[in-house]
CSV table of C-alpha atoms in Angstrom, one decimal:
chain,number,residue,atom,x,y,z
A,1,MET,CA,-7.5,11.4,13.8
A,2,GLY,CA,-11.3,10.8,14.1
A,3,GLY,CA,-14.3,12.9,14.7
A,4,SER,CA,-13.9,16.1,16.8
A,5,PHE,CA,-16.2,18.9,15.9
A,6,TRP,CA,-14.5,21.7,17.6
A,7,ASP,CA,-11.0,20.6,16.5
A,8,TRP,CA,-12.4,20.4,12.9
A,9,VAL,CA,-13.9,23.9,13.2
A,10,GLY,CA,-10.6,25.4,14.5
A,11,GLU,CA,-8.5,23.7,11.8
A,12,HIS,CA,-10.7,24.8,9.0
A,13,CYS,CA,-11.1,28.3,10.2
A,14,GLU,CA,-7.4,28.6,9.8
A,15,GLN,CA,-7.4,26.9,6.3
A,16,ILE,CA,-10.3,29.0,5.0
A,17,THR,CA,-8.6,32.2,6.2
A,18,SER,CA,-5.4,31.4,4.4
A,19,ASP,CA,-7.0,29.9,1.3
A,20,PRO,CA,-10.8,30.3,1.1
A,21,ILE,CA,-11.4,28.0,-1.9
A,22,ARG,CA,-9.1,25.1,-0.9
A,23,GLY,CA,-10.2,25.5,2.8
A,24,LEU,CA,-13.9,25.2,1.9
A,25,MET,CA,-13.2,22.2,-0.5
A,26,HIS,CA,-11.2,20.4,2.3
A,27,ALA,CA,-14.0,21.1,4.8
A,28,VAL,CA,-16.6,19.5,2.5
A,29,PHE,CA,-14.2,16.6,1.8
A,30,THR,CA,-13.8,15.9,5.6
A,31,VAL,CA,-17.6,16.0,6.1
A,32,TYR,CA,-17.8,13.4,3.4
A,33,LEU,CA,-15.1,11.3,5.0
A,34,GLY,CA,-17.0,11.1,8.3
A,35,LEU,CA,-20.0,9.8,6.4
A,36,TRP,CA,-17.8,7.5,4.3
A,37,TYR,CA,-16.2,5.7,7.2
A,38,THR,CA,-19.5,5.5,9.2
A,39,ILE,CA,-20.9,3.5,6.3
A,40,THR,CA,-17.9,1.6,4.8
A,41,SER,CA,-16.4,0.5,8.1
A,42,ARG,CA,-19.5,-1.7,8.3
A,43,TRP,CA,-20.1,-2.4,4.6
A,44,PRO,CA,-16.8,-1.9,2.6
A,45,PHE,CA,-17.1,-0.9,-1.1
A,46,GLY,CA,-14.8,-2.9,-3.4
A,47,THR,CA,-13.3,-6.3,-3.9
A,48,HIS,CA,-12.2,-8.0,-0.7
A,49,ILE,CA,-9.1,-10.2,-1.2
A,50,TYR,CA,-10.4,-12.9,1.2
A,51,ASP,CA,-13.4,-13.4,-1.0
A,52,LYS,CA,-11.1,-14.6,-3.8
A,53,ASP,CA,-9.2,-17.8,-4.3
A,54,TRP,CA,-5.4,-17.4,-4.0
A,55,ASP,CA,-2.4,-19.1,-2.3
A,56,LEU,CA,0.0,-16.2,-2.9
A,57,LEU,CA,-1.1,-12.6,-2.9
A,58,ILE,CA,1.4,-10.0,-4.1
A,59,ILE,CA,0.7,-6.3,-3.3
A,60,LEU,CA,2.4,-3.6,-5.3
A,61,ASP,CA,1.8,-0.5,-3.2
A,62,ALA,CA,0.3,2.5,-5.1
A,63,CYS,CA,0.3,0.7,-8.5
A,64,ARG,CA,-2.0,2.1,-11.1
A,65,VAL,CA,-3.8,-0.1,-13.6
A,66,ASP,CA,-2.7,1.9,-16.7
A,67,VAL,CA,1.0,1.9,-15.9
A,68,LEU,CA,1.0,-1.9,-15.3
A,69,GLU,CA,-0.7,-2.3,-18.7
A,70,ASP,CA,2.0,-0.2,-20.3
A,71,VAL,CA,4.8,-2.6,-19.1
A,72,ALA,CA,2.9,-5.9,-19.1
A,73,ASP,CA,4.4,-7.1,-22.4
A,74,GLU,CA,7.9,-7.1,-20.8
A,75,TYR,CA,6.9,-9.9,-18.3
A,76,ASP,CA,5.9,-13.4,-19.2
A,77,PHE,CA,3.9,-13.9,-16.0
A,78,ILE,CA,1.5,-11.2,-17.0
A,79,GLU,CA,-1.0,-12.5,-19.5
A,80,THR,CA,-3.9,-10.1,-18.9
A,81,VAL,CA,-4.2,-7.1,-16.7
A,82,GLU,CA,-7.7,-6.8,-15.4
A,83,SER,CA,-8.9,-4.3,-12.8
A,84,ARG,CA,-11.0,-4.2,-9.6
A,85,TRP,CA,-12.3,-1.6,-7.2
A,86,SER,CA,-10.1,-1.6,-4.1
A,87,ILE,CA,-11.8,-1.5,-0.6
A,88,GLY,CA,-9.4,1.4,0.2
A,89,SER,CA,-7.7,4.3,-1.5
A,90,HIS,CA,-5.0,4.6,1.2
A,91,SER,CA,-2.9,1.9,2.9
A,92,HIS,CA,-4.3,2.6,6.3
A,93,GLU,CA,-7.9,2.3,5.0
A,94,TRP,CA,-7.1,-0.8,3.0
A,95,LEU,CA,-5.4,-2.6,6.0
A,96,ALA,CA,-8.3,-1.7,8.4
A,97,LYS,CA,-10.9,-3.0,6.0
A,98,THR,CA,-9.0,-6.0,4.7
A,99,PHE,CA,-8.0,-7.7,7.9
A,100,SER,CA,-11.4,-7.8,9.5
A,101,GLU,CA,-12.6,-10.2,12.2
A,102,LYS,CA,-15.1,-11.5,9.6
A,103,TYR,CA,-12.2,-13.3,8.0
A,104,SER,CA,-10.4,-14.3,11.3
A,105,ASP,CA,-10.2,-18.0,10.2
A,106,GLU,CA,-8.5,-17.1,7.0
A,107,ILE,CA,-6.2,-14.6,8.6
A,108,ALA,CA,-5.1,-17.2,11.2
A,109,ASN,CA,-3.8,-19.2,8.4
A,110,THR,CA,-2.1,-16.3,6.6
A,111,ALA,CA,1.6,-15.2,6.7
A,112,TYR,CA,1.7,-11.5,5.9
A,113,ILE,CA,5.1,-10.1,5.0
A,114,SER,CA,4.8,-6.3,4.7
A,115,GLY,CA,7.1,-3.4,4.0
A,116,ASN,CA,4.3,-1.0,4.8
A,117,GLY,CA,4.6,0.9,8.1
A,118,HIS,CA,0.9,1.5,8.3
A,119,THR,CA,0.8,-2.0,9.8
A,120,HIS,CA,2.1,-0.4,13.0
A,121,GLU,CA,-0.7,2.0,13.6
A,122,THR,CA,-3.4,-0.5,12.3
A,123,PHE,CA,-2.4,-3.6,14.2
A,124,ILE,CA,-0.2,-2.4,17.1
A,125,GLU,CA,-1.6,1.0,18.0
A,126,LYS,CA,-5.1,0.0,17.0
A,127,ASP,CA,-5.5,3.5,15.4
A,128,HIS,CA,-8.1,3.3,12.7
A,129,PRO,CA,-9.2,5.8,10.0
A,130,PRO,CA,-9.9,8.6,9.3
A,131,ASP,CA,-6.5,10.1,9.3
A,132,GLU,CA,-8.0,13.6,8.7
A,133,THR,CA,-9.8,15.5,11.3
A,134,VAL,CA,-13.6,15.2,10.6
A,135,PRO,CA,-16.6,16.9,12.3
A,136,PHE,CA,-18.3,13.6,13.0
A,137,CYS,CA,-17.7,9.9,12.5
A,138,TRP,CA,-19.4,6.8,13.9
A,139,PRO,CA,-17.4,3.9,12.5
A,140,LYS,CA,-17.6,0.3,13.5
A,141,TRP,CA,-14.1,-1.1,13.0
A,142,GLN,CA,-13.5,-4.8,13.5
A,143,THR,CA,-9.9,-5.0,12.5
A,144,VAL,CA,-7.8,-7.8,13.9
A,145,GLY,CA,-4.6,-7.5,16.0
A,146,THR,CA,-1.1,-8.8,15.6
A,147,ASP,CA,-1.8,-12.1,17.4
A,148,ASP,CA,-4.6,-13.0,15.0
A,149,PHE,CA,-2.3,-13.6,12.0
A,150,GLY,CA,-0.7,-16.9,11.4
A,151,GLN,CA,2.4,-14.8,11.0
A,152,LEU,CA,2.8,-11.0,10.7
A,153,ASP,CA,6.2,-9.9,9.6
A,154,MET,CA,6.5,-6.1,9.6
A,155,LEU,CA,9.6,-6.0,7.6
A,156,TRP,CA,9.9,-2.3,7.6
A,157,GLU,CA,11.2,-2.7,11.2
A,158,THR,CA,14.3,-4.6,10.1
A,159,ALA,CA,14.8,-4.0,6.4
A,160,HIS,CA,14.2,-0.2,6.1
A,161,GLN,CA,17.2,1.6,4.5
A,162,ASP,CA,17.6,5.3,5.1
A,163,LYS,CA,16.0,7.4,2.3
A,164,LEU,CA,15.1,4.2,0.3
A,165,GLY,CA,12.4,2.7,2.4
A,166,VAL,CA,12.2,-1.1,2.1
A,167,PRO,CA,13.9,-2.2,-1.1
A,168,PRO,CA,11.9,-5.0,-2.9
A,169,ARG,CA,14.6,-7.6,-2.6
A,170,ALA,CA,14.0,-7.7,1.2
A,171,ILE,CA,10.4,-8.6,0.6
A,172,THR,CA,11.4,-11.3,-1.9
A,173,ASP,CA,14.0,-12.7,0.5
A,174,ARG,CA,11.7,-13.0,3.4
A,175,THR,CA,8.7,-14.3,1.4
A,176,VAL,CA,10.8,-17.1,-0.2
A,177,GLU,CA,12.2,-18.0,3.2
A,178,ILE,CA,8.8,-18.3,4.8
A,179,ALA,CA,7.2,-20.1,1.9
A,180,ARG,CA,9.9,-22.8,2.0
A,181,GLU,CA,10.0,-23.2,5.7
A,182,SER,CA,6.3,-23.0,6.6
A,183,ASP,CA,2.9,-24.3,5.5
A,184,TYR,CA,0.4,-21.5,5.7
A,185,ASP,CA,-2.7,-21.7,3.6
A,186,ARG,CA,-2.1,-18.1,2.3
A,187,LEU,CA,1.0,-16.0,1.9
A,188,ILE,CA,0.9,-12.2,1.3
A,189,ALA,CA,4.0,-10.3,0.0
A,190,HIS,CA,3.4,-6.5,0.3
A,191,TYR,CA,6.0,-4.7,-1.7
A,192,MET,CA,6.4,-0.9,-1.3
A,193,GLN,CA,7.1,-0.1,-4.9
A,194,PRO,CA,6.0,1.7,-7.1
A,195,HIS,CA,5.1,4.0,-4.2
A,196,ILE,CA,7.6,6.9,-3.5
A,197,PRO,CA,10.5,7.1,-3.1
A,198,TYR,CA,11.3,6.1,-6.7
A,199,ILE,CA,14.5,4.1,-5.9
A,200,ALA,CA,15.3,2.2,-9.1
A,201,GLY,CA,18.1,4.6,-10.2
A,202,ALA,CA,19.4,5.0,-6.7
A,203,LEU,CA,19.8,1.3,-6.1
A,204,ALA,CA,21.4,0.7,-9.5
A,205,GLU,CA,23.9,3.5,-9.0
A,206,ASP,CA,24.4,2.9,-5.2
A,207,ARG,CA,23.4,6.5,-4.2
A,208,THR,CA,20.8,8.5,-2.3
A,209,PRO,CA,17.6,9.3,-4.3
A,210,THR,CA,17.5,12.8,-5.8
A,211,ASP,CA,14.8,15.2,-4.6
A,212,VAL,CA,12.6,14.3,-7.5
A,213,GLU,CA,13.0,10.6,-6.9
A,214,ALA,CA,12.3,11.0,-3.2
A,215,LYS,CA,9.2,13.2,-3.5
A,216,GLY,CA,7.8,12.2,-6.9
A,217,TRP,CA,4.3,13.3,-7.4
A,218,LYS,CA,4.5,15.6,-4.4
A,219,LEU,CA,6.7,17.9,-6.5
A,220,LEU,CA,4.1,17.8,-9.3
A,221,GLU,CA,1.5,19.2,-6.8
A,222,SER,CA,3.8,22.1,-6.0
A,223,GLU,CA,4.9,22.5,-9.6
A,224,GLY,CA,8.5,21.6,-8.7
A,225,ALA,CA,9.0,18.9,-11.2
A,226,ASN,CA,8.3,17.9,-14.8
A,227,TYR,CA,5.3,15.5,-15.3
A,228,ASN,CA,7.0,13.3,-17.8
A,229,GLU,CA,10.1,12.9,-15.6
A,230,VAL,CA,8.0,11.9,-12.6
A,231,TRP,CA,5.9,9.5,-14.6
A,232,GLN,CA,9.0,7.8,-16.0
A,233,LEU,CA,10.5,7.4,-12.6
A,234,TYR,CA,7.3,5.9,-11.3
A,235,GLU,CA,7.3,3.5,-14.2
A,236,GLU,CA,10.9,2.5,-13.6
A,237,ASN,CA,10.0,1.9,-9.9
A,238,LEU,CA,7.3,-0.5,-11.1
A,239,ARG,CA,9.8,-2.3,-13.3
A,240,LEU,CA,12.1,-2.6,-10.3
A,241,VAL,CA,9.4,-4.4,-8.3
A,242,LEU,CA,8.1,-6.5,-11.2
A,243,ASN,CA,11.6,-7.9,-11.6
A,244,GLU,CA,11.4,-9.0,-8.0
A,245,VAL,CA,7.9,-10.5,-8.5
A,246,GLU,CA,9.3,-12.5,-11.4
A,247,LEU,CA,12.1,-13.8,-9.2
A,248,LEU,CA,9.6,-14.6,-6.4
A,249,LEU,CA,7.3,-16.6,-8.7
A,250,GLU,CA,10.3,-18.8,-9.7
A,251,ASN,CA,11.1,-19.6,-6.1
A,252,VAL,CA,7.9,-20.4,-4.3
A,253,ASP,CA,5.0,-22.8,-5.1
A,254,ALA,CA,1.5,-21.4,-5.6
A,255,GLU,CA,-1.3,-22.8,-7.7
A,256,ASN,CA,-3.1,-19.5,-7.6
A,257,ALA,CA,-0.9,-16.4,-7.4
A,258,LEU,CA,-2.5,-13.0,-7.6
A,259,VAL,CA,-0.7,-9.7,-8.3
A,260,THR,CA,-2.7,-6.6,-7.3
A,261,ALA,CA,-2.3,-3.4,-5.3
A,262,ASP,CA,-3.8,-1.8,-2.2
A,263,HIS,CA,-4.6,1.4,-4.1
A,264,GLY,CA,-3.5,3.4,-7.1
A,265,ASN,CA,-2.1,6.9,-7.3
A,266,ALA,CA,-3.2,10.2,-8.8
A,267,PHE,CA,-0.9,12.4,-10.8
A,268,GLY,CA,-3.0,15.6,-11.0
A,269,GLU,CA,-6.3,14.1,-12.3
A,270,TYR,CA,-9.0,16.6,-11.3
A,271,SER,CA,-6.3,18.4,-9.3
A,272,ILE,CA,-5.9,15.3,-7.1
A,273,TYR,CA,-2.4,14.0,-6.2
A,274,GLY,CA,-1.3,10.9,-4.4
A,275,HIS,CA,-3.8,8.6,-2.8
A,276,PRO,CA,-6.1,10.3,-0.3
A,277,GLU,CA,-8.3,8.2,1.9
A,278,GLY,CA,-11.9,7.7,0.9
A,279,MET,CA,-11.1,8.7,-2.7
A,280,LEU,CA,-13.4,7.3,-5.4
A,281,LEU,CA,-11.3,8.7,-8.3
A,282,PRO,CA,-10.7,5.6,-10.6
A,283,CYS,CA,-6.9,6.1,-10.9
A,284,VAL,CA,-6.7,5.9,-7.1
A,285,LYS,CA,-9.6,3.5,-6.2
A,286,LYS,CA,-9.1,1.0,-9.1
A,287,ILE,CA,-6.3,-1.6,-8.8
A,288,PRO,CA,-4.7,-4.0,-11.2
A,289,TRP,CA,-5.6,-7.6,-11.1
A,290,VAL,CA,-3.2,-10.2,-12.6
A,291,GLU,CA,-3.8,-13.9,-12.1
A,292,SER,CA,-0.8,-16.2,-12.4
A,293,ASP,CA,1.0,-19.1,-10.7
A,294,ALA,CA,4.3,-19.9,-9.1
A,295,THR,CA,6.7,-22.9,-9.2
A,296,ASN,CA,9.7,-23.2,-7.0
A,297,ARG,CA,12.6,-23.8,-9.4
A,298,GLU,CA,15.1,-22.9,-6.7
A,299,THR,CA,16.9,-20.3,-8.9
A,300,TYR,CA,17.6,-18.1,-5.9
A,301,GLU,CA,18.8,-18.4,-2.3
A,302,SER,CA,18.7,-15.5,0.1
A,303,THR,CA,21.8,-14.7,2.0
A,304,THR,CA,20.4,-11.8,4.1
A,305,ASP,CA,18.7,-12.3,7.5
A,306,HIS,CA,15.6,-10.0,7.8
A,307,SER,CA,14.2,-11.8,10.8
A,308,HIS,CA,13.4,-9.9,14.0
A,309,ASN,CA,16.2,-11.5,16.0
A,310,GLY,CA,18.3,-8.3,16.2
A,311,THR,CA,17.8,-5.3,18.4
A,312,ASN,CA,18.1,-2.6,15.8
A,313,LYS,CA,14.6,-1.7,14.6
A,314,THR,CA,13.6,1.3,12.5
A,315,ASP,CA,11.5,4.0,14.1
A,316,ILE,CA,8.1,4.2,12.6
A,317,GLU,CA,8.3,8.0,12.0
A,318,ASP,CA,11.6,7.6,10.2
A,319,HIS,CA,10.1,5.0,7.9
A,320,LEU,CA,6.9,7.0,7.2
A,321,GLU,CA,9.0,10.1,6.5
A,322,ASP,CA,10.9,8.3,3.8
A,323,LEU,CA,7.6,7.3,2.2
A,324,GLY,CA,6.5,11.0,2.1
A,325,TYR,CA,3.9,10.8,4.9
A,326,LEU,CA,5.5,13.1,7.4
């Protein structure tokens, strides 16, 4: 939304009138956000993926370090779970800071397969953070556009399923296809799990997600769900995508494969829920870091076409609504 002092004043007068404490806290937070982006749009804080050596980068959206540690023993490709500070605590922030003109040569040799709809506002609409209304902000964004990628495949346009988002198999299918048919220096597979909706049970039982599965941590914030139930669903959603990662690593070649996340997710720590932008809380700002490799054993062949040849594309608002943003 950017900096607009009078819009900010009007918005927070209403918030403070209805809930003085929360309204004042949010006003302070948005002042901080204006300063945060003024600085970090120029000098990002955190580990930049293009400063690291990898052929295949696998993004698990909203994956916490601790939950990956909890299930690591179930997967042979995970030897050690390390952690790094992400350059973003929200997908929009991460995208805007990651795909910078500073790394234009590397990006030009990258194929990016993404189930994340924030690619639309970042690369097509050229809409940069902040997403909140702030009283001031003087950022210097140098984010690339769609034509600057070797290949940008916004899979949410063609693989989105109503109430489910983009199932992980679609990302696996398209990544395997591109890896076998092209020769990019770098390949990024951006899975949307374990981000809400928590779809492991719905996919297994061929049904629509329940209200708790669809809203997850959002119901914790409103005290409409049990913490243990939501945490278990989140963990099962992580297992769902890790099974796909395991399959992917058997069907592409990569000397250096890196499994990480764009950001983590809060479940009530210090009364924070989700993954707000500009958030320094470790469970949100810290991301898992798993180094592995991949060998194409040809154990899988995709039979589904997720290319952009068809005319039926998902509306961006429908996609973001199923992810809990609208």
